[in-house]
PDB file of C-alpha atoms in Angstrom:
ATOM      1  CA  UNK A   1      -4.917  -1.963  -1.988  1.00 42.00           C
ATOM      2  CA  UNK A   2      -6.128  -4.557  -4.424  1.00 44.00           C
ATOM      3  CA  UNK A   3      -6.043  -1.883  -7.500  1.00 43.00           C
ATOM      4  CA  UNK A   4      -2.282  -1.632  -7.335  1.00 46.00           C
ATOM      5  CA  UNK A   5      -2.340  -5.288  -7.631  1.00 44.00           C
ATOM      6  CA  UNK A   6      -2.278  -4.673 -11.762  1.00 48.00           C
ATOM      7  CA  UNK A   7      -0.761  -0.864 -11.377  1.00 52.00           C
ATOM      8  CA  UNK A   8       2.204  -1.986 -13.517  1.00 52.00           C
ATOM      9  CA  UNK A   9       0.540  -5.012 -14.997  1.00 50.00           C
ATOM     10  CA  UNK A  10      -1.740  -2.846 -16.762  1.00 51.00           C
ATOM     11  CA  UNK A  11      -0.160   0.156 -18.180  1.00 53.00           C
ATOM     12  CA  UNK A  12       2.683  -1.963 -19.707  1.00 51.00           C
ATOM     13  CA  UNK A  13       0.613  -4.521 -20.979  1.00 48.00           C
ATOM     14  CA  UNK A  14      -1.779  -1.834 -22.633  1.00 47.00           C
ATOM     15  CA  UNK A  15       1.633  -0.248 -23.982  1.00 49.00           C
ATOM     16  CA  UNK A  16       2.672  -3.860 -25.315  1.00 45.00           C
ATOM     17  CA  UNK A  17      -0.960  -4.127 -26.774  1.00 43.00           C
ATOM     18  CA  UNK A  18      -0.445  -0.941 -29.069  1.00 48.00           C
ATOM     19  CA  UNK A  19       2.971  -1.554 -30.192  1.00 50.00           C
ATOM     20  CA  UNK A  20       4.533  -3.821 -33.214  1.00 52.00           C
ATOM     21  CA  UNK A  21       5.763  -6.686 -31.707  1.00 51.00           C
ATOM     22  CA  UNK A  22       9.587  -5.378 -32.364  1.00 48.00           C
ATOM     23  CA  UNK A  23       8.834  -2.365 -30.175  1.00 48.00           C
ATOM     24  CA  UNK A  24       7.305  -4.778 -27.294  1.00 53.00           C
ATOM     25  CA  UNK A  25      10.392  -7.036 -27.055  1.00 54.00           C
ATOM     26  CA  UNK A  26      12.287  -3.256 -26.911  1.00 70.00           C
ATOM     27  CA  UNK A  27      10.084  -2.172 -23.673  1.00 78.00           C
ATOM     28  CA  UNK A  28      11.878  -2.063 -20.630  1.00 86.00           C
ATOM     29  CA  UNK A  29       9.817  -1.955 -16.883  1.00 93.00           C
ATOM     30  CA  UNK A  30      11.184  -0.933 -13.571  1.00 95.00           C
ATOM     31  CA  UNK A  31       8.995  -0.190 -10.399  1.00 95.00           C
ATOM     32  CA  UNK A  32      10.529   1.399  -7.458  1.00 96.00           C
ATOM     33  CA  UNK A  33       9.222  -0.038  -4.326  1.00 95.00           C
ATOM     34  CA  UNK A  34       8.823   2.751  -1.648  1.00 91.00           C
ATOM     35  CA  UNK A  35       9.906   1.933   2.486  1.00 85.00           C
ATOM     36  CA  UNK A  36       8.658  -1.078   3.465  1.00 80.00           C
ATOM     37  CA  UNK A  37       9.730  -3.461   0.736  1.00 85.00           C
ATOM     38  CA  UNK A  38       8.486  -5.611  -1.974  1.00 89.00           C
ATOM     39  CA  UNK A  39       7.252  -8.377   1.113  1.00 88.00           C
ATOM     40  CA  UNK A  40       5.179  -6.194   3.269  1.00 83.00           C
ATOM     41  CA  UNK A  41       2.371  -7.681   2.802  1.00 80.00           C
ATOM     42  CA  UNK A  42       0.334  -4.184   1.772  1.00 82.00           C
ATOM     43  CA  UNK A  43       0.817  -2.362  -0.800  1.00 83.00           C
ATOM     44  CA  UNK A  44       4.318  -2.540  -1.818  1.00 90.00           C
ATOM     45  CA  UNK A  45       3.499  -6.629  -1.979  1.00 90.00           C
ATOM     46  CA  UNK A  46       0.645  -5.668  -3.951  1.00 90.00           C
ATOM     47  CA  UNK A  47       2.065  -3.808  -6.812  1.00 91.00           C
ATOM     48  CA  UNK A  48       4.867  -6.557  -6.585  1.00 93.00           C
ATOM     49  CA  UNK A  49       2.346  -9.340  -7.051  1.00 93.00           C
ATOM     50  CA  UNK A  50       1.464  -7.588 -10.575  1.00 91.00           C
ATOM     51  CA  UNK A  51       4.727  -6.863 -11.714  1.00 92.00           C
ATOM     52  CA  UNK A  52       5.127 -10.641 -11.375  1.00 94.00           C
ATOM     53  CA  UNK A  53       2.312 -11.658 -13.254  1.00 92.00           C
ATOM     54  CA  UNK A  54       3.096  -9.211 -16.145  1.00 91.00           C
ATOM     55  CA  UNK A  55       6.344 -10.868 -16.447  1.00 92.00           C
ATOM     56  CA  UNK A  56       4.886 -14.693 -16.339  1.00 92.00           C
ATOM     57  CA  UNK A  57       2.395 -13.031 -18.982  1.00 90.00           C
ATOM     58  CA  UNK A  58       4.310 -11.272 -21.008  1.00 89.00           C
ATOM     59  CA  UNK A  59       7.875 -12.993 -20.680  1.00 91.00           C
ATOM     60  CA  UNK A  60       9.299  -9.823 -20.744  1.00 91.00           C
ATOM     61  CA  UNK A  61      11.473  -9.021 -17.417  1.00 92.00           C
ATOM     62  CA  UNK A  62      11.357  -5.967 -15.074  1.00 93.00           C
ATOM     63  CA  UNK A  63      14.080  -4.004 -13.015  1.00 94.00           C
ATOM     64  CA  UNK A  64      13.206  -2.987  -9.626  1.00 96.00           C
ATOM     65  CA  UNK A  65      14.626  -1.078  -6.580  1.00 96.00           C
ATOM     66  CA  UNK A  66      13.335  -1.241  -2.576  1.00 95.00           C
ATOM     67  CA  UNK A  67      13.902   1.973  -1.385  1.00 93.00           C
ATOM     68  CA  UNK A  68      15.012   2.040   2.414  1.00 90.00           C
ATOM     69  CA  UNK A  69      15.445   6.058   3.368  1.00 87.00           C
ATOM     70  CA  UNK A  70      13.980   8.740   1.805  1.00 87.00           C
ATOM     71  CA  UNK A  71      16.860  10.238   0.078  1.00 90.00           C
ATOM     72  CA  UNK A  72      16.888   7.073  -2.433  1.00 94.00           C
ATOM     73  CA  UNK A  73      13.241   7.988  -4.170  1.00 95.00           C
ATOM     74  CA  UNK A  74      14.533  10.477  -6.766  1.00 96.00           C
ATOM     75  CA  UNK A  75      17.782   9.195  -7.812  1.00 96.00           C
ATOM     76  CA  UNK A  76      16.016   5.458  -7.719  1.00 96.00           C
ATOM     77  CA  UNK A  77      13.689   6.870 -10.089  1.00 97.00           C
ATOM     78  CA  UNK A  78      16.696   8.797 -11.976  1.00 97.00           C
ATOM     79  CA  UNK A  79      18.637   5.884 -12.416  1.00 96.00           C
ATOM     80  CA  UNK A  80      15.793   3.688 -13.867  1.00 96.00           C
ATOM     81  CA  UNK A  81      15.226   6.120 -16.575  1.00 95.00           C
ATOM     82  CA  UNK A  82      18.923   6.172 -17.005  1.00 94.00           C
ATOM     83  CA  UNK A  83      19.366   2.593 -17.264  1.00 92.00           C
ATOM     84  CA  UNK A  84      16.888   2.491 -20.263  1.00 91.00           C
ATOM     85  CA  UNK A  85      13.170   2.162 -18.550  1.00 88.00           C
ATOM     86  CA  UNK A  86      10.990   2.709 -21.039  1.00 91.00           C
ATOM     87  CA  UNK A  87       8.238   2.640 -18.247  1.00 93.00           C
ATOM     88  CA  UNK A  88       8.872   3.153 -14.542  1.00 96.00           C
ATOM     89  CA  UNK A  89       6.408   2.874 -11.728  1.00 95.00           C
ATOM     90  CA  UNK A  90       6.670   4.325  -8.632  1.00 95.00           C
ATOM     91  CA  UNK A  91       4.530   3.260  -5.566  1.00 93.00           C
ATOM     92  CA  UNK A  92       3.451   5.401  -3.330  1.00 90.00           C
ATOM     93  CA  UNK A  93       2.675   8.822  -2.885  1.00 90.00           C
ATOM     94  CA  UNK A  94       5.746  10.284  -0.851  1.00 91.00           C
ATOM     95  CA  UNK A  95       7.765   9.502  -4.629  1.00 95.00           C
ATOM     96  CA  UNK A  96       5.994  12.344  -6.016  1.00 95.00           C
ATOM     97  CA  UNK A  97       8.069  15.401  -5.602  1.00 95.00           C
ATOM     98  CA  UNK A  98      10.965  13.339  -6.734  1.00 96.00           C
ATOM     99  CA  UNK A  99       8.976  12.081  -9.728  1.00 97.00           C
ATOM    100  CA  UNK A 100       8.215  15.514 -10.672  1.00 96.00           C
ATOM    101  CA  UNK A 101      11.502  16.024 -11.185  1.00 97.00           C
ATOM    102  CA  UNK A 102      12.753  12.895 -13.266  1.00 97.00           C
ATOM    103  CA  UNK A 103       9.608  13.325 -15.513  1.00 97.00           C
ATOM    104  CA  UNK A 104      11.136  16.490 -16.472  1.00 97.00           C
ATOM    105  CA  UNK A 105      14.426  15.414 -16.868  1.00 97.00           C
ATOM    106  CA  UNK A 106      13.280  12.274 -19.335  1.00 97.00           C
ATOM    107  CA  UNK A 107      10.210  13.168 -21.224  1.00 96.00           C
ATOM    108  CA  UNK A 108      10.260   9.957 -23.326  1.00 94.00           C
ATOM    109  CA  UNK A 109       9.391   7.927 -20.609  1.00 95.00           C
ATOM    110  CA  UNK A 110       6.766   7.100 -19.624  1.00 95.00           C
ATOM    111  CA  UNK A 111       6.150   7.058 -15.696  1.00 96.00           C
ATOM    112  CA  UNK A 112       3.486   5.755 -13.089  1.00 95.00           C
ATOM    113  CA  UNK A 113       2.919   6.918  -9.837  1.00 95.00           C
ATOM    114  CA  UNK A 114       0.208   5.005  -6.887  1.00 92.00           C
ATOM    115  CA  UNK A 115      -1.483   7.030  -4.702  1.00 89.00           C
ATOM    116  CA  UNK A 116      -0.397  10.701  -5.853  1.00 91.00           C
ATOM    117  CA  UNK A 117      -1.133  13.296  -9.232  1.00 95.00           C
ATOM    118  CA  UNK A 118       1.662  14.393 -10.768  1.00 96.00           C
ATOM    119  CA  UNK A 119       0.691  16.656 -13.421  1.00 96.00           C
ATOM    120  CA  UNK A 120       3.133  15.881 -16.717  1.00 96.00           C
ATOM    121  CA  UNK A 121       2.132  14.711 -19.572  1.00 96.00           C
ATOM    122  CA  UNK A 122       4.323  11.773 -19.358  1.00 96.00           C
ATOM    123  CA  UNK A 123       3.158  10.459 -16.133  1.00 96.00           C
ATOM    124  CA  UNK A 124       0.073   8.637 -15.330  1.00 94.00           C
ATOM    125  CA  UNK A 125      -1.459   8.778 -11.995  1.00 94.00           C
ATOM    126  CA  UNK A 126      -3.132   6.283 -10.356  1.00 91.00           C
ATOM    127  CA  UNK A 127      -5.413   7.089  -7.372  1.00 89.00           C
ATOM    128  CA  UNK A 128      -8.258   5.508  -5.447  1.00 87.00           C
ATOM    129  CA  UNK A 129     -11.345   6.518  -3.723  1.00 91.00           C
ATOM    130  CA  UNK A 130     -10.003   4.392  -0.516  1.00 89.00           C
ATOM    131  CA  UNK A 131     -12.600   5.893   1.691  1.00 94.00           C
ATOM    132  CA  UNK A 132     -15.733   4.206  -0.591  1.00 94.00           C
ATOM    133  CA  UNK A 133     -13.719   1.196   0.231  1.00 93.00           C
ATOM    134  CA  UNK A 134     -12.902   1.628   4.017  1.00 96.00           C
ATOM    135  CA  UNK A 135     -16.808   2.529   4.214  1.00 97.00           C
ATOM    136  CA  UNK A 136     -17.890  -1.197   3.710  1.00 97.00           C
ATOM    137  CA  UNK A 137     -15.532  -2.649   5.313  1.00 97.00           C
ATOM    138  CA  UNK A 138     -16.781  -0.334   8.576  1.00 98.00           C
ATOM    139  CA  UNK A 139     -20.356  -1.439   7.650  1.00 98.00           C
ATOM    140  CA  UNK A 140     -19.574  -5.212   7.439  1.00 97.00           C
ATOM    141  CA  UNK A 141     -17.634  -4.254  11.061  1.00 97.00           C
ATOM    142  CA  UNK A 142     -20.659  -2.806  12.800  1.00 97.00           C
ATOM    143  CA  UNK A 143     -22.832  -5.215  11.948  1.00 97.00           C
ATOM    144  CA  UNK A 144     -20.341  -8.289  12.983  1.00 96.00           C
ATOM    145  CA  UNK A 145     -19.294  -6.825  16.491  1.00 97.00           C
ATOM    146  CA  UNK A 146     -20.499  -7.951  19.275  1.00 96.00           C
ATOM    147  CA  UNK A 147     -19.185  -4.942  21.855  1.00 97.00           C
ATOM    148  CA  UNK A 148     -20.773  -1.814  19.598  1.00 97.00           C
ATOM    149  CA  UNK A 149     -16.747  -0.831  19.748  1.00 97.00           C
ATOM    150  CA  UNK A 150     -13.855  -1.318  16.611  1.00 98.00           C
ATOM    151  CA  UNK A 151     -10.773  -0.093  16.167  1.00 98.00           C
ATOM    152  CA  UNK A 152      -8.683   1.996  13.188  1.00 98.00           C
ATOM    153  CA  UNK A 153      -5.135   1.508  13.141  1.00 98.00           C
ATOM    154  CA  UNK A 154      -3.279   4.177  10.630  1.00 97.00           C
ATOM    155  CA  UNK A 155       0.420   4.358   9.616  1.00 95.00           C
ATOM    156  CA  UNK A 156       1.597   7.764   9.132  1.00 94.00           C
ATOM    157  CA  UNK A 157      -0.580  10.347  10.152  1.00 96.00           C
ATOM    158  CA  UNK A 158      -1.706  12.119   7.134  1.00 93.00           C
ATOM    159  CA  UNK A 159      -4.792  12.896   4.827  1.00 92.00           C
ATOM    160  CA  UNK A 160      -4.505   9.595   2.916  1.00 90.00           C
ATOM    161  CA  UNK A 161      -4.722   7.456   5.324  1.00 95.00           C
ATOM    162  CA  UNK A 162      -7.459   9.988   7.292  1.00 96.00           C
ATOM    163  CA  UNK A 163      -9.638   8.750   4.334  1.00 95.00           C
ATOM    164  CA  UNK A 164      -9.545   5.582   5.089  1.00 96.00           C
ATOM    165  CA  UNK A 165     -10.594   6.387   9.125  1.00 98.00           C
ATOM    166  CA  UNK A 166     -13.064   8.644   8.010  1.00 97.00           C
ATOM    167  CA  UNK A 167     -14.970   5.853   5.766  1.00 98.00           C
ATOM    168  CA  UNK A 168     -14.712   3.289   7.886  1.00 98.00           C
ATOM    169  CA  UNK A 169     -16.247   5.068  10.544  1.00 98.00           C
ATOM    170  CA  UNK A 170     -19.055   6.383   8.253  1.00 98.00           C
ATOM    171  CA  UNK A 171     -19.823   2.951   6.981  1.00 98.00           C
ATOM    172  CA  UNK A 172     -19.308   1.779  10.890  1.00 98.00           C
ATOM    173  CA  UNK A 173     -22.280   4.586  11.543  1.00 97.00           C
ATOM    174  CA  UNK A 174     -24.083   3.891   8.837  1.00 98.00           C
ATOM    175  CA  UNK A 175     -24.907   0.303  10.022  1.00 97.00           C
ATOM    176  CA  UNK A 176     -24.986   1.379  13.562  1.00 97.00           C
ATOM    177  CA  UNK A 177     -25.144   4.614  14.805  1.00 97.00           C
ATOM    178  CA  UNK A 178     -24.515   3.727  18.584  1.00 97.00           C
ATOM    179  CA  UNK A 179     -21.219   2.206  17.476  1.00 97.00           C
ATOM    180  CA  UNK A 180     -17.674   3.673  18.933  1.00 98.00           C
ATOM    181  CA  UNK A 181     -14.853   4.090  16.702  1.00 98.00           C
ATOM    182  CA  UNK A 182     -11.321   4.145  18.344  1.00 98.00           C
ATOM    183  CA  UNK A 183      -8.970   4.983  16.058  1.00 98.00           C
ATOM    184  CA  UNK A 184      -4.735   5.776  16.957  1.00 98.00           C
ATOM    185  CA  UNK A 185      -1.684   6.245  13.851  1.00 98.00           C
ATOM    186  CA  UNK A 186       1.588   4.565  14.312  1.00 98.00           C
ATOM    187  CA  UNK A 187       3.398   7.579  13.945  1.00 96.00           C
ATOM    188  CA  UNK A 188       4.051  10.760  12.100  1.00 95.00           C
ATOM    189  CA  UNK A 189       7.105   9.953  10.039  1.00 91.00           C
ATOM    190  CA  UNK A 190       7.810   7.693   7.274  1.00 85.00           C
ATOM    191  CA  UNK A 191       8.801   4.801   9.680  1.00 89.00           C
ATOM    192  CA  UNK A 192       5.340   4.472  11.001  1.00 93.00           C
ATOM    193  CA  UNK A 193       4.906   2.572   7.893  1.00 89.00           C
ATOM    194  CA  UNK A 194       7.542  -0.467   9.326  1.00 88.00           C
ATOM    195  CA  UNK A 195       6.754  -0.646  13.057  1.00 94.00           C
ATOM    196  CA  UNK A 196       5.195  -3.797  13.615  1.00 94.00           C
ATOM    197  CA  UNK A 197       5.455  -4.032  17.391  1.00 96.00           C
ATOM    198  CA  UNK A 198       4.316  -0.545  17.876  1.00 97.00           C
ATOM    199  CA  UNK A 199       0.964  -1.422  15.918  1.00 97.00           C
ATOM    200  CA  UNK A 200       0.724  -4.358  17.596  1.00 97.00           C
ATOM    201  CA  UNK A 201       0.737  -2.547  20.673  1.00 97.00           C
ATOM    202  CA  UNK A 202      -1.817  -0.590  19.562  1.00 97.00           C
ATOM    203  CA  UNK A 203      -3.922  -3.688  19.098  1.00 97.00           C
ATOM    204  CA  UNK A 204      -3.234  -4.404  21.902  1.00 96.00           C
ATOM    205  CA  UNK A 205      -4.132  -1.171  24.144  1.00 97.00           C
ATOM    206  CA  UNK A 206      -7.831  -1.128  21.423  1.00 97.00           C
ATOM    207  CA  UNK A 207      -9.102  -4.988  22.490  1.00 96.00           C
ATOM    208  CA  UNK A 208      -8.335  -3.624  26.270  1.00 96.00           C
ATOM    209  CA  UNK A 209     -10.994  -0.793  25.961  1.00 96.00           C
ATOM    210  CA  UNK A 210     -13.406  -3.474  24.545  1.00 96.00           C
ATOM    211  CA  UNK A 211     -12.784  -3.079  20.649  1.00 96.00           C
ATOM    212  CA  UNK A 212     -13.573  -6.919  19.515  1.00 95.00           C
ATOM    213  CA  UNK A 213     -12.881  -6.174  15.431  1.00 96.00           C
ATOM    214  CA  UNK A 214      -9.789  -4.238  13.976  1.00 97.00           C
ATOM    215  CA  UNK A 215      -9.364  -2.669  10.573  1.00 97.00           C
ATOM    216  CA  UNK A 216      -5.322  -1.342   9.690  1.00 96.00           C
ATOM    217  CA  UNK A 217      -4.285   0.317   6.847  1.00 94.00           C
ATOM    218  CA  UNK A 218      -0.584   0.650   7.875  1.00 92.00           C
ATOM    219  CA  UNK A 219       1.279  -0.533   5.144  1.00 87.00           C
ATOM    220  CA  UNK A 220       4.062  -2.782   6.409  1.00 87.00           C
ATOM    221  CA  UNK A 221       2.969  -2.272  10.148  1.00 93.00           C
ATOM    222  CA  UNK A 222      -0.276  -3.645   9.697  1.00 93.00           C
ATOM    223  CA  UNK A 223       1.430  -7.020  10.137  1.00 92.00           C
ATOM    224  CA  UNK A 224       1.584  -6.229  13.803  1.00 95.00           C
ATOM    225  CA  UNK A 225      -1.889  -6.141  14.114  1.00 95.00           C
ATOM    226  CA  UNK A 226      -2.439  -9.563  12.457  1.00 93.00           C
ATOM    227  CA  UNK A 227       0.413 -11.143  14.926  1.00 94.00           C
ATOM    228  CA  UNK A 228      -2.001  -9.509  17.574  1.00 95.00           C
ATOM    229  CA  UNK A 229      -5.000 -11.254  16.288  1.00 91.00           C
ATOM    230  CA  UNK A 230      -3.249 -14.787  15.347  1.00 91.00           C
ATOM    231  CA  UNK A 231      -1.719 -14.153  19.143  1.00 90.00           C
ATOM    232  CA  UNK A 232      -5.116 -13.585  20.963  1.00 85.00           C
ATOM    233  CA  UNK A 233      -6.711 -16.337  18.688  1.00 81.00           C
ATOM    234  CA  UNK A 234      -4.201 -19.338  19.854  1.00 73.00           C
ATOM    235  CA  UNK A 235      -4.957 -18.134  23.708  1.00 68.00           C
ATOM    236  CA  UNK A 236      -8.221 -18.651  23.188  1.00 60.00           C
ATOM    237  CA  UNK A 237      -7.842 -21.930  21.209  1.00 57.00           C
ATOM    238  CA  UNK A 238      -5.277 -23.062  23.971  1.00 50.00           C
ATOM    239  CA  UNK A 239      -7.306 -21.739  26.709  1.00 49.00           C
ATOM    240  CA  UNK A 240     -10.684 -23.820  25.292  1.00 49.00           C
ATOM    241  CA  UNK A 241      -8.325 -26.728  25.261  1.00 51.00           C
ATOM    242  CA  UNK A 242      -7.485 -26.828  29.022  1.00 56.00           C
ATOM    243  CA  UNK A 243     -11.044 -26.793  29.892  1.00 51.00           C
TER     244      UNK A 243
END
C-alpha cells in the first residue's frame, strides 16, 4: 500500500513542523511492525521505507519492534509508550484491540494505527479506500489479458482484504464483462500473511485453469506469487532459447 509509505513520515514530521525546535529534538518515534516483518516486501516494508526517510530527513532516530505472534502487539505497543515514545505507529489492523488499550493507559501520546479506527482522541487512524485502488488495477488486467481469465490471491480471509477482490473484479468487469475472476485466500489465520509457498501454489493451481495475469494482496505471501511469475518467466526465456 503506497499510502503507508509516509504513514509515520507524515504525522511526525507535521508534529516536528508545529513544535519549537527544543520540543522537536525531544520527540521520540517508534513503529511496531505487525507479522511479517519490516522486509516483506508489502506493507510492513512500506511503512518501513517511510520511517527511514523521516529519519534521513529529519535526523532524528526511531525505535521499532517486529512482532512475530500475536501475543506481542499490546505489550510491544505498551512498552514503546513506556520507553518514552512520544509517537508510536502501529501497522496493521489486527494491533487495534491492543491499541485501544495502551491509548488509554498513556493519553499523552500520541498513537497511529494503518488500516483500522480506533476511536481516542489520541490516536489517529489511517485507512484507505483499497477497493478504488484494486478497481484499476482489475481494469488495466482485463484489458491486458489475453485468456478473458485473472486471478486474486488474498492473505487472510477477511473483509479487508475482500475489498480488494471485490474491486478488482469490478474494475476487471468494468473493462470486460465476459471476463472470469478466480480468486482463492491463503488462509484464515494470521499466518496466511507469511506463507510464501502456499501462495505460490496458488499461482500455480490459477495459470493451470488458464488465468494468464495475477493480482495478490497477501502481505508477506505475495512474494510467492512473484517467485511463481519470475519462475514461469525463465521457462519460457529458457525454453525460447533451445529452439
Amino acid at each position: 500500500m503506497k499510502p503507508a509509505l509516509s504513514a509515520l513520515y507524515g504525522l511526525a514530521l507535521a508534529t516536528l513542523i508545529s513544535a519549537p525546535a527544543a520540543m522537536a529534538q525531544e520527540t521520540t518515534p517508534a513503529v511496531v511492525f505487525d507479522m511479517g516483518g519490516k522486509f516483506d516486501k508489502s506493507f510492513n516494508e512500506a511503512a518501513y521505507n517511510g520511517a527511514e526517510r523521516f529519519k534521513r530527513e529529519t535526523g532524528i532516530a526511531y525505535r521499532d519492534f517486529e512482532v512475530t505472534n500475536e501475543a506481542q502487539r499490546e505489550q510491544a505497543l505498551r512498552n514503546m509508550a513506556r520507553r518514552g515514545g512520544t509517537i508510536v505507529v502501529s501497522i496493521g489492523f489486527a494491533q487495534a484491540s491492543g491499541l485501544e488499550k495502551v491509548a488509554t493507559e498513556f493519553p499523552n501520546v500520541k498513537f497511529a494505527i494503518i488500516d483500522a479506527v480506533v476511536n481516542k482522541p489520541n490516536v489517529q487512524s489511517i485507512v484507505f479506500k483499497e477497493h478504488e485502488g484494486s478497481f484499476l488495477v482489475g481494469m488495466a488486467a482485463a484489458l491486458t489479458s489475453k485468456t478473458g481469465k485473472l486471478g486474486f490471491v488474498g492473505g487472510m480471509d477477511i473483509p479487508l482484504i475482500h475489498k480488494f477482490e471485490a474491486g478488482f473484479a469490478a474494475g476487471a468487469k468494468a473493462a470486460n464483462a465476459k471476463v472470469k475472476v478466480i480468486a482463492q485466500y491463503v488462509g484464515t489465520t494470521p499466518d496466511a500473511w507469511n506463507n510464501p509457498g502456499k501462495a505460490k501454489e496458488i499461482a500455480g493451481s490459477m495459470r493451470a485453469k488458464g488465468a494468464d495475469i495475477i493480482f495478490a494482496a497477501a502481505g508477506a505471501s505475495g512474494n510467492g506469487v512473484i517467485d511463481y511469475i519470475k519462475q514461469r518467466s525463465e521457462e519460457h526465456t529458457s525454453e525460447l532459447q533451445s529452439h
